[in-house]
JSON list of C-alpha atoms and ligand atoms in Angstrom, two decimals:
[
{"chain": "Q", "resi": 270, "resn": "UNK", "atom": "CA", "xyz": [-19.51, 106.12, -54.91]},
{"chain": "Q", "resi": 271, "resn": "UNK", "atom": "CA", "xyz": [-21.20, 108.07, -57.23]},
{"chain": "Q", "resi": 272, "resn": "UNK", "atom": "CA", "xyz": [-24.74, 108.28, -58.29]},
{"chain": "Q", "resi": 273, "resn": "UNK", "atom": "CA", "xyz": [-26.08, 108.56, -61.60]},
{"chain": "Q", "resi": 274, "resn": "UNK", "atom": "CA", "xyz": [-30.01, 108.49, -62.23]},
{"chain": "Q", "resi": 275, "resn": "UNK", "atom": "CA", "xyz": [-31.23, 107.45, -65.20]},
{"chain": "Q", "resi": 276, "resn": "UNK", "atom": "CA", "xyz": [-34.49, 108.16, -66.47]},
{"chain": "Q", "resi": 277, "resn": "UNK", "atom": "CA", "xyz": [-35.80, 106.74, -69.64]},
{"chain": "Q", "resi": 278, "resn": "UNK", "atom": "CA", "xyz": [-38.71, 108.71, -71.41]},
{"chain": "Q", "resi": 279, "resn": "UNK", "atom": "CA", "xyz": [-40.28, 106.45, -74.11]},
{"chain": "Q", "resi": 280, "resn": "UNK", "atom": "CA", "xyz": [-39.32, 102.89, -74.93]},
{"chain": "Q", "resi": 281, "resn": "UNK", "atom": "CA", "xyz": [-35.82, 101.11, -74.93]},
{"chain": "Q", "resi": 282, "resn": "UNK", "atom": "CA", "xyz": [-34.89, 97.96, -75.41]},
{"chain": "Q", "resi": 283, "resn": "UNK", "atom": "CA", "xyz": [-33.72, 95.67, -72.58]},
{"chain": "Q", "resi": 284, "resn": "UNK", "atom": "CA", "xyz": [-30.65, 94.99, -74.61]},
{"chain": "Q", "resi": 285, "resn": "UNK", "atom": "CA", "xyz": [-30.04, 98.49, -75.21]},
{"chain": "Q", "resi": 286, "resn": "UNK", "atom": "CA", "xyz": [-30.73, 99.43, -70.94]},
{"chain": "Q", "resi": 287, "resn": "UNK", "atom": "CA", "xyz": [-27.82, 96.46, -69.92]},
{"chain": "Q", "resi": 288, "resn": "UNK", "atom": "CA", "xyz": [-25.31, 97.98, -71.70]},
{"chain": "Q", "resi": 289, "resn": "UNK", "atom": "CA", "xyz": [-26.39, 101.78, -70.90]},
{"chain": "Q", "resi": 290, "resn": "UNK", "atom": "CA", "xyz": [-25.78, 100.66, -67.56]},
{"chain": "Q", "resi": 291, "resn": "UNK", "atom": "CA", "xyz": [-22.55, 98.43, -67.81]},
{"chain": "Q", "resi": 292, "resn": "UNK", "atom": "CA", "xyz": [-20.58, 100.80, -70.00]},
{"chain": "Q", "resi": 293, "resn": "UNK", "atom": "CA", "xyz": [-21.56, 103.93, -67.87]},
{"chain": "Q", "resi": 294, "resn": "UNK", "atom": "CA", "xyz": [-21.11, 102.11, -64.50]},
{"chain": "Q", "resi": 295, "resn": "UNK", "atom": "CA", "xyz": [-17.24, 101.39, -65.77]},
{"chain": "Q", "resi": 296, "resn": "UNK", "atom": "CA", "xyz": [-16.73, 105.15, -67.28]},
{"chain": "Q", "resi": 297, "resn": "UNK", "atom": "CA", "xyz": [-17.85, 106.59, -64.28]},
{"chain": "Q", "resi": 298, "resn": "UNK", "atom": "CA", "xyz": [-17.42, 104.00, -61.57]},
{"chain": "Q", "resi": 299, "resn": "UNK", "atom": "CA", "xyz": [-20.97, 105.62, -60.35]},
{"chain": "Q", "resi": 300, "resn": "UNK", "atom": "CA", "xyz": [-23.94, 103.36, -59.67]},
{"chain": "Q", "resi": 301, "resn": "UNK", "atom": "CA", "xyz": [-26.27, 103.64, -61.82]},
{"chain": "Q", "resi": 302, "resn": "UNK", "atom": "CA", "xyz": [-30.22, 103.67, -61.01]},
{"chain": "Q", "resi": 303, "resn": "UNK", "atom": "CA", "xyz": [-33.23, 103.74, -63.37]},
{"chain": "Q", "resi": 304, "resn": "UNK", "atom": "CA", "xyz": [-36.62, 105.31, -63.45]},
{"chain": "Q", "resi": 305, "resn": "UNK", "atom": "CA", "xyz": [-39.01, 106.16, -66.14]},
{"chain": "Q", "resi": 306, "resn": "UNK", "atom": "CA", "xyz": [-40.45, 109.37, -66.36]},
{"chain": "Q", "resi": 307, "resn": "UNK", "atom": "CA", "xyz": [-43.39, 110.80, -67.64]},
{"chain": "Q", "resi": 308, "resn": "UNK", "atom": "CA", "xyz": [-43.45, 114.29, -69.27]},
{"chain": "Q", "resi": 309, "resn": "UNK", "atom": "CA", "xyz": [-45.51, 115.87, -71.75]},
{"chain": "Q", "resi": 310, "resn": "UNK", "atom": "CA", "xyz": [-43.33, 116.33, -74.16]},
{"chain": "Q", "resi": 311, "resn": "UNK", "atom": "CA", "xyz": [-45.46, 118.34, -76.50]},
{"chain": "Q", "resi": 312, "resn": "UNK", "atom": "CA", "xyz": [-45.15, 121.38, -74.21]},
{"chain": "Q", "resi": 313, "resn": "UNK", "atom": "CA", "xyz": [-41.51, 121.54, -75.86]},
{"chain": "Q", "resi": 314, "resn": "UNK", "atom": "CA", "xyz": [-42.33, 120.76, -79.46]},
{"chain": "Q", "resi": 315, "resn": "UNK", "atom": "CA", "xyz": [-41.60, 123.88, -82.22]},
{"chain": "Q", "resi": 316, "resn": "UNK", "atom": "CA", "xyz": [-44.09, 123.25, -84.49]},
{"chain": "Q", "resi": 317, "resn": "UNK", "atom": "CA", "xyz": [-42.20, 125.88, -87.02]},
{"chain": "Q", "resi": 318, "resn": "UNK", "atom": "CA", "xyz": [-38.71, 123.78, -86.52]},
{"chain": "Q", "resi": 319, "resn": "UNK", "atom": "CA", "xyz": [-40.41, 120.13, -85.97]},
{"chain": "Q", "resi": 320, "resn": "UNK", "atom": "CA", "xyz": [-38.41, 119.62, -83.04]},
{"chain": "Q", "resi": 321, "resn": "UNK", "atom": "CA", "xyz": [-38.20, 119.59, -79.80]},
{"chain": "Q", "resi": 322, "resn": "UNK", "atom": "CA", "xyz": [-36.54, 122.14, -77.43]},
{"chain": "Q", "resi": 323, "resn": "UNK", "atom": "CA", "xyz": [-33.53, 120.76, -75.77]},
{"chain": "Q", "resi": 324, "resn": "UNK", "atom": "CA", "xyz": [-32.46, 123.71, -73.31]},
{"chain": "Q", "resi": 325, "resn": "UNK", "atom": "CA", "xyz": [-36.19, 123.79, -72.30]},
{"chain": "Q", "resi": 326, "resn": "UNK", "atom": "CA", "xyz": [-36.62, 120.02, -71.71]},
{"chain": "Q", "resi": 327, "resn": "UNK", "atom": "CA", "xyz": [-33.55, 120.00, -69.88]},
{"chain": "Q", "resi": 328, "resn": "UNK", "atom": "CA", "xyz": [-34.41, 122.64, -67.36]},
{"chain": "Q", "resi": 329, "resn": "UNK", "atom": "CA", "xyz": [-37.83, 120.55, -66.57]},
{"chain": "Q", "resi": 330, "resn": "UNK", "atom": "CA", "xyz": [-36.02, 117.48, -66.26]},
{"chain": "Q", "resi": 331, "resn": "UNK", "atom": "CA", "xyz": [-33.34, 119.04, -63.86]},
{"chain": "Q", "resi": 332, "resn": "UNK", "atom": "CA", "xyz": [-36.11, 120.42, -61.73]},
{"chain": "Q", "resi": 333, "resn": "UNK", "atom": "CA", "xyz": [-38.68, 117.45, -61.69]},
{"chain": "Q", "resi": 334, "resn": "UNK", "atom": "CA", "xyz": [-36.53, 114.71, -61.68]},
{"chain": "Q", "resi": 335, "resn": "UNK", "atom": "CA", "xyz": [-33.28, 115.65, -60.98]},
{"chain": "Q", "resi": 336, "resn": "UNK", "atom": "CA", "xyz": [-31.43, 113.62, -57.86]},
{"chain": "Q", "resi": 337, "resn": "UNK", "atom": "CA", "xyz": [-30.13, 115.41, -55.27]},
{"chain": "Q", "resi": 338, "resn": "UNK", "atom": "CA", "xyz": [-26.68, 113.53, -54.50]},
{"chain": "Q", "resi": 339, "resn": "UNK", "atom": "CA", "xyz": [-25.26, 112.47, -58.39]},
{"chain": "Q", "resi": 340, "resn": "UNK", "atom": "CA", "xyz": [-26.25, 112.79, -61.74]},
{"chain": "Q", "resi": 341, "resn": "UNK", "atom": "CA", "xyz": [-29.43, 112.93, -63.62]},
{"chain": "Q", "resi": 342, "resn": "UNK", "atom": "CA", "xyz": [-29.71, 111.68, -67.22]},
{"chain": "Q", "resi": 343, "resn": "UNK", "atom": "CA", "xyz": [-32.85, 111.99, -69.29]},
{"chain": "Q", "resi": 344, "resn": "UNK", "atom": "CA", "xyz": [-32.75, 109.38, -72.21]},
{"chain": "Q", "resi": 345, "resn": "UNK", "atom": "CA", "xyz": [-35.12, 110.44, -75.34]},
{"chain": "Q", "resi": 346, "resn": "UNK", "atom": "CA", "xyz": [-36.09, 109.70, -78.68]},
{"chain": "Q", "resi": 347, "resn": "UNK", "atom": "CA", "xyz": [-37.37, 112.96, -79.85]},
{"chain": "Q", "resi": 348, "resn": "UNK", "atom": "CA", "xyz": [-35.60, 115.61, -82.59]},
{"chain": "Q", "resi": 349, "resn": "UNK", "atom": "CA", "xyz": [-33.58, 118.23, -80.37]},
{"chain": "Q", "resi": 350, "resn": "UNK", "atom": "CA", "xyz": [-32.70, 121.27, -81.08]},
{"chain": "Q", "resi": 351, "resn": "UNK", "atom": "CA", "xyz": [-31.28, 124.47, -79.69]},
{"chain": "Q", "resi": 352, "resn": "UNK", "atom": "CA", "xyz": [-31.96, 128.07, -81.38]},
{"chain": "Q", "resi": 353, "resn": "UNK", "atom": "CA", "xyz": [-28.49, 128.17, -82.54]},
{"chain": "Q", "resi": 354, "resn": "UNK", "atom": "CA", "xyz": [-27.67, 124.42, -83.83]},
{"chain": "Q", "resi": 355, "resn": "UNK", "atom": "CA", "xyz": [-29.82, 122.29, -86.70]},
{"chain": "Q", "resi": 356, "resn": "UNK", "atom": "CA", "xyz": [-30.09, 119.72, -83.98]},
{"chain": "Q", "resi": 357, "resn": "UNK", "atom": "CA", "xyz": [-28.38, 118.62, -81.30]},
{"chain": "Q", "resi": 358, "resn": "UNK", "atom": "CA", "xyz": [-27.68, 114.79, -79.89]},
{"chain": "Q", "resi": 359, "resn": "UNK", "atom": "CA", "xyz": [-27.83, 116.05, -76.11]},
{"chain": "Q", "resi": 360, "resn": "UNK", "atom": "CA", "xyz": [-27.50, 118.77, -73.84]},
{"chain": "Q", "resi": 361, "resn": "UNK", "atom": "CA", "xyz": [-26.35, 119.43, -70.25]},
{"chain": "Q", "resi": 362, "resn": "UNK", "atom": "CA", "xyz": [-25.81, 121.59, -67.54]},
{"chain": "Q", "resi": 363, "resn": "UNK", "atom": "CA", "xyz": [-21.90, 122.18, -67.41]},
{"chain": "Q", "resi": 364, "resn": "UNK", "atom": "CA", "xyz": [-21.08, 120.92, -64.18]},
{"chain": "Q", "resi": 365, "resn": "UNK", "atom": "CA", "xyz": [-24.19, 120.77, -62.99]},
{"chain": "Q", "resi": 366, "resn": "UNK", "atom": "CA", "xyz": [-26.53, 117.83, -62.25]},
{"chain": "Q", "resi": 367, "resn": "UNK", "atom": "CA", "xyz": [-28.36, 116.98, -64.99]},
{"chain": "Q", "resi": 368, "resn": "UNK", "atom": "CA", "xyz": [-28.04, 116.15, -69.17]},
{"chain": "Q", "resi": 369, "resn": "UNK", "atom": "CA", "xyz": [-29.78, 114.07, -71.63]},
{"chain": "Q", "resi": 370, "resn": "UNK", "atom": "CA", "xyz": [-29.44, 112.76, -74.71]},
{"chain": "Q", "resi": 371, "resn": "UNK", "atom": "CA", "xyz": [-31.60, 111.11, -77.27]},
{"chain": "Q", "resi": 372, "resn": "UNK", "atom": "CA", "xyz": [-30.91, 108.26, -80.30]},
{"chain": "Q", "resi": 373, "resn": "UNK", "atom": "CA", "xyz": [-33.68, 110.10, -82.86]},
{"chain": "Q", "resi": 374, "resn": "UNK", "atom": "CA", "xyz": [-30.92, 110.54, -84.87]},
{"chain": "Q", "resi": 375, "resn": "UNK", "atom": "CA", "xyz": [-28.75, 107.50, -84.44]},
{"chain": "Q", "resi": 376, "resn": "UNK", "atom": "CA", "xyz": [-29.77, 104.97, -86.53]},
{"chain": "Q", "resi": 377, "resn": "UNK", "atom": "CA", "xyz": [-28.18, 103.78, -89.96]},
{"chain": "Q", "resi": 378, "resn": "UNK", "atom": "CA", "xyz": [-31.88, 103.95, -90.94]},
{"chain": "Q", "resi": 379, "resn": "UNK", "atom": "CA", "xyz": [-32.11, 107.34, -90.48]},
{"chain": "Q", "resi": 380, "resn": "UNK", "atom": "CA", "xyz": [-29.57, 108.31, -93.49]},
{"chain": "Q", "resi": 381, "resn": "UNK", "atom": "CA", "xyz": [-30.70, 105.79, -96.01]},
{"chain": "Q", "resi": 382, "resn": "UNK", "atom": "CA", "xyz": [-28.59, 102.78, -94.70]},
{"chain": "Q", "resi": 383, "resn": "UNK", "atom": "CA", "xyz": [-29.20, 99.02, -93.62]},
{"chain": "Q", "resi": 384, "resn": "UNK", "atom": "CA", "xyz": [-29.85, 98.62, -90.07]},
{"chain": "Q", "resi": 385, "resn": "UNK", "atom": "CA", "xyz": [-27.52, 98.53, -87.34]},
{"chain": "Q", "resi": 386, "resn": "UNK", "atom": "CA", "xyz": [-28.36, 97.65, -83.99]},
{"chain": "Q", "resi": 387, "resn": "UNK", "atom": "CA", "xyz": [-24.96, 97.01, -82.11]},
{"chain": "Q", "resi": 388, "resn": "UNK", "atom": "CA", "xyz": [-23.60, 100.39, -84.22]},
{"chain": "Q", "resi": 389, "resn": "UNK", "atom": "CA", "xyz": [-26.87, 102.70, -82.41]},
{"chain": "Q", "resi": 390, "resn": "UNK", "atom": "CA", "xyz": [-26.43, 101.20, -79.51]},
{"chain": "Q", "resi": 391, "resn": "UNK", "atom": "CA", "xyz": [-22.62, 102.67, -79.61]},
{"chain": "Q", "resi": 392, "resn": "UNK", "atom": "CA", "xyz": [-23.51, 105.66, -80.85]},
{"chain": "Q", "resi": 393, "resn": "UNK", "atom": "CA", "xyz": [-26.55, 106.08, -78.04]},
{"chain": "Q", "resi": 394, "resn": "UNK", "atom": "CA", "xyz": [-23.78, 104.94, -75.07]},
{"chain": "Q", "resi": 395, "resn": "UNK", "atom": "CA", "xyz": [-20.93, 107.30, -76.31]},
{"chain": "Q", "resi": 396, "resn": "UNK", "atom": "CA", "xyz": [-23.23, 111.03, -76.05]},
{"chain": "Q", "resi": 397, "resn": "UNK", "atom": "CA", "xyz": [-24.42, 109.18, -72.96]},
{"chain": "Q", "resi": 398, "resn": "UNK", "atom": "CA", "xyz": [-20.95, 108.71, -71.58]},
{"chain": "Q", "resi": 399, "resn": "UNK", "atom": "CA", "xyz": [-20.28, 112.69, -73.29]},
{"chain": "Q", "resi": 400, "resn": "UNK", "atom": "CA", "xyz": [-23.16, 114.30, -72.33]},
{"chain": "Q", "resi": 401, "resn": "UNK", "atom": "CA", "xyz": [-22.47, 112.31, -68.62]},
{"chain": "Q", "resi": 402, "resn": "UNK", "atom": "CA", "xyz": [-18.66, 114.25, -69.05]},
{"chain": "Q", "resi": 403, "resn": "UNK", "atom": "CA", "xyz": [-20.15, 117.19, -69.43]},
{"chain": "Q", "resi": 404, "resn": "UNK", "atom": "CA", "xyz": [-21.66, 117.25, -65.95]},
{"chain": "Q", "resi": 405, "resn": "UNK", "atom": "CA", "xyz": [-18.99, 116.48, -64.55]},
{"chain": "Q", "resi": 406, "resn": "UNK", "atom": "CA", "xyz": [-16.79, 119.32, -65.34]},
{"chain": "Q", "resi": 407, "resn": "UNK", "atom": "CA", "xyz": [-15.24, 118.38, -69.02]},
{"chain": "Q", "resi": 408, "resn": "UNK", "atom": "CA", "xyz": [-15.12, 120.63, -72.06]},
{"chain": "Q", "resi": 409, "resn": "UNK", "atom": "CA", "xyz": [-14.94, 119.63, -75.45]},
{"chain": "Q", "resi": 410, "resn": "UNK", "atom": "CA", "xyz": [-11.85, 117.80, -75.84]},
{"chain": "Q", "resi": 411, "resn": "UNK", "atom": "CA", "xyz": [-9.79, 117.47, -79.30]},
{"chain": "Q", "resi": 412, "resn": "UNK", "atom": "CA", "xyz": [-8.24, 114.04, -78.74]},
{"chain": "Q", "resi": 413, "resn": "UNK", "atom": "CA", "xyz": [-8.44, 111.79, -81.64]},
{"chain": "Q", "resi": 414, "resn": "UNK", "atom": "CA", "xyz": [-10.51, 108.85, -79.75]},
{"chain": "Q", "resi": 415, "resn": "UNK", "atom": "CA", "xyz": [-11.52, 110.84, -76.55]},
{"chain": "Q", "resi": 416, "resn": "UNK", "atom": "CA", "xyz": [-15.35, 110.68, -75.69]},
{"chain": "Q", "resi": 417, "resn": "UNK", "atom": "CA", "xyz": [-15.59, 114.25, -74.89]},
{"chain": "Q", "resi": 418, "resn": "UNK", "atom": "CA", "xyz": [-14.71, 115.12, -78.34]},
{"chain": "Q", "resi": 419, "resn": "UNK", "atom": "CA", "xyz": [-17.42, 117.35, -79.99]},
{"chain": "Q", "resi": 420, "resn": "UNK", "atom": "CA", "xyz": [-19.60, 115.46, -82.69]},
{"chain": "Q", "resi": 421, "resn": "UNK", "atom": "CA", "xyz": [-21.46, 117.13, -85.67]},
{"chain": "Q", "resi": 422, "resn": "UNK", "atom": "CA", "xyz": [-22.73, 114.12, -87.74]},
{"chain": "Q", "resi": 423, "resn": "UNK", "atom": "CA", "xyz": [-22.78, 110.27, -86.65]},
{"chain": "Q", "resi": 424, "resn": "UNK", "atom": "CA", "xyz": [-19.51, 109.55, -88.68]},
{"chain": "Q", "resi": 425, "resn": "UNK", "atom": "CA", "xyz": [-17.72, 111.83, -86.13]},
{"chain": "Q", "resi": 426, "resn": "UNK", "atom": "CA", "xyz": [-19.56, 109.65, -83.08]},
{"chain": "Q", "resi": 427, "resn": "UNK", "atom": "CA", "xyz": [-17.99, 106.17, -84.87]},
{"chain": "Q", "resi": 428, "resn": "UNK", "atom": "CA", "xyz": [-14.70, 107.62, -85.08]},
{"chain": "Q", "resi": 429, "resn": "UNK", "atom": "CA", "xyz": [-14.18, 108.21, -81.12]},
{"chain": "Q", "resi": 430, "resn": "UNK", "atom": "CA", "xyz": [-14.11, 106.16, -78.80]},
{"chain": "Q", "resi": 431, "resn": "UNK", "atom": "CA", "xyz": [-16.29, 105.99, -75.73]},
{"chain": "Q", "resi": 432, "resn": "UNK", "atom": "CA", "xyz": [-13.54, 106.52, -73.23]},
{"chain": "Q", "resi": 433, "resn": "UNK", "atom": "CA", "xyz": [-12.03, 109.40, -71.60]},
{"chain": "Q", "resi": 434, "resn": "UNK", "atom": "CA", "xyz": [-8.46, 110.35, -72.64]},
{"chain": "Q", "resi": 435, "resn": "UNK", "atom": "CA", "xyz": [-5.88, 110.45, -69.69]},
{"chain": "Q", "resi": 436, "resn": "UNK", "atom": "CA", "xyz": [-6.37, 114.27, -69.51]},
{"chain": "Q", "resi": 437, "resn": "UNK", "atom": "CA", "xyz": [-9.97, 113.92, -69.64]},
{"chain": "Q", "resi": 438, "resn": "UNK", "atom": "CA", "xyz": [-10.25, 111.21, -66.91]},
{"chain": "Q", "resi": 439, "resn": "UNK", "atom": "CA", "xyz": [-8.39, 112.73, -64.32]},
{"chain": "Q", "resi": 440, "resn": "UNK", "atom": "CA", "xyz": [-10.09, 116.14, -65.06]},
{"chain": "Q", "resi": 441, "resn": "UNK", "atom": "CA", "xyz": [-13.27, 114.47, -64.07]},
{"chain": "Q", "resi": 442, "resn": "UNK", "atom": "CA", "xyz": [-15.18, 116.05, -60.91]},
{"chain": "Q", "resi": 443, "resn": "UNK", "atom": "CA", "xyz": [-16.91, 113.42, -58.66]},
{"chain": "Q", "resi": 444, "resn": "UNK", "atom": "CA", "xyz": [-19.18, 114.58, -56.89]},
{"chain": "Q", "resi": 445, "resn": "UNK", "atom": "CA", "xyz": [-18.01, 115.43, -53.30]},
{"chain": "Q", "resi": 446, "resn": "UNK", "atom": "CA", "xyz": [-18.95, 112.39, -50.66]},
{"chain": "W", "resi": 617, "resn": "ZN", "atom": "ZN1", "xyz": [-20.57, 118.18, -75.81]},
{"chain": "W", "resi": 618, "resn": "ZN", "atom": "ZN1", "xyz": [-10.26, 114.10, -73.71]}
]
């Protein structure tokens, strides 16, 4: 069976960790482990931009805590960017062993609206599950409700689903036993 590593840098909820770790467990049927981590993040901060470098804090975690047999998942809550994008949910290594993804800009709270917990929690689980994809060997993927579709603002993240479409699940690569 697969192995996925997650490693949480900064503070989530309990809540929030369970169903991380159901929903992935069942997308990937991969066991999932957790870890925190401890980086100093304000090695990657742009002060011009505000933000945080994604490629570059992706490339530390792949090298410092990145597992040798499975996946490795960096969870944030930091502003990412990369040079060419505004900001960016997540990043990760096509086919390669590591991703993250962070909920800074999740929240209903974030654009002006009332709270919603279960809603972030959705949104957080689905770039999880598509930043997760990514590793293992999917593309961007145009069907309507398929996870691996690509997502620009949250509204696109409510409209998919956090499943793979037939196409996408069988084009999944597990990692070789
Ligand atoms: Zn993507
Ligand atoms: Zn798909």
């Amino acid at each position: 069976m697969d192995e996925i590593a997650m490693i949480s840098f900064g503070y989530f909820e309990k809540q929030l960790l369970d169903a991380v770790t159901m929903r992935t467990e069942q997308a990937f049927s991969a066991r999932i482990s957790w870890k925190e981590g401890f980086l100093d993040l304000g090695d990657y901060y742009d002060p011009s931009r505000r933000q945080y470098d994604g490629n570059r804090i992706l490339k530390v975690i792949d090298e410092r805590f990145g597992v040798s047999k499975g996946k490795t998942i960096g969870l944030l809550s930091i502003d990412l960017f990369i040079p060419i994008l505004t900001f960016i949910y997540g990043q990760a290594f096509l086919n390669g062993r590591s991703c993250i993804a962070s909920n800074y800009r999740l929240s209903n709270e974030r654009y002006g609206l009332l709270p919603d917990e279960t809603l972030m929690h959705n949104r957080f689980i689905k770039e999880i599950i598509h930043e997760l994809g990514h590793t293992y060997g999917l593309i961007h993927c145009s069907h309507p409700d398929c996870v691996m579709r690509s997502s620009t603002y949250v509204e696109d993240i409510d409209q998919k689903g956090e499943d793979f479409c037939p196409n996408c699940k069988s084009n999944l690569i597990h990692f070789p036993e």
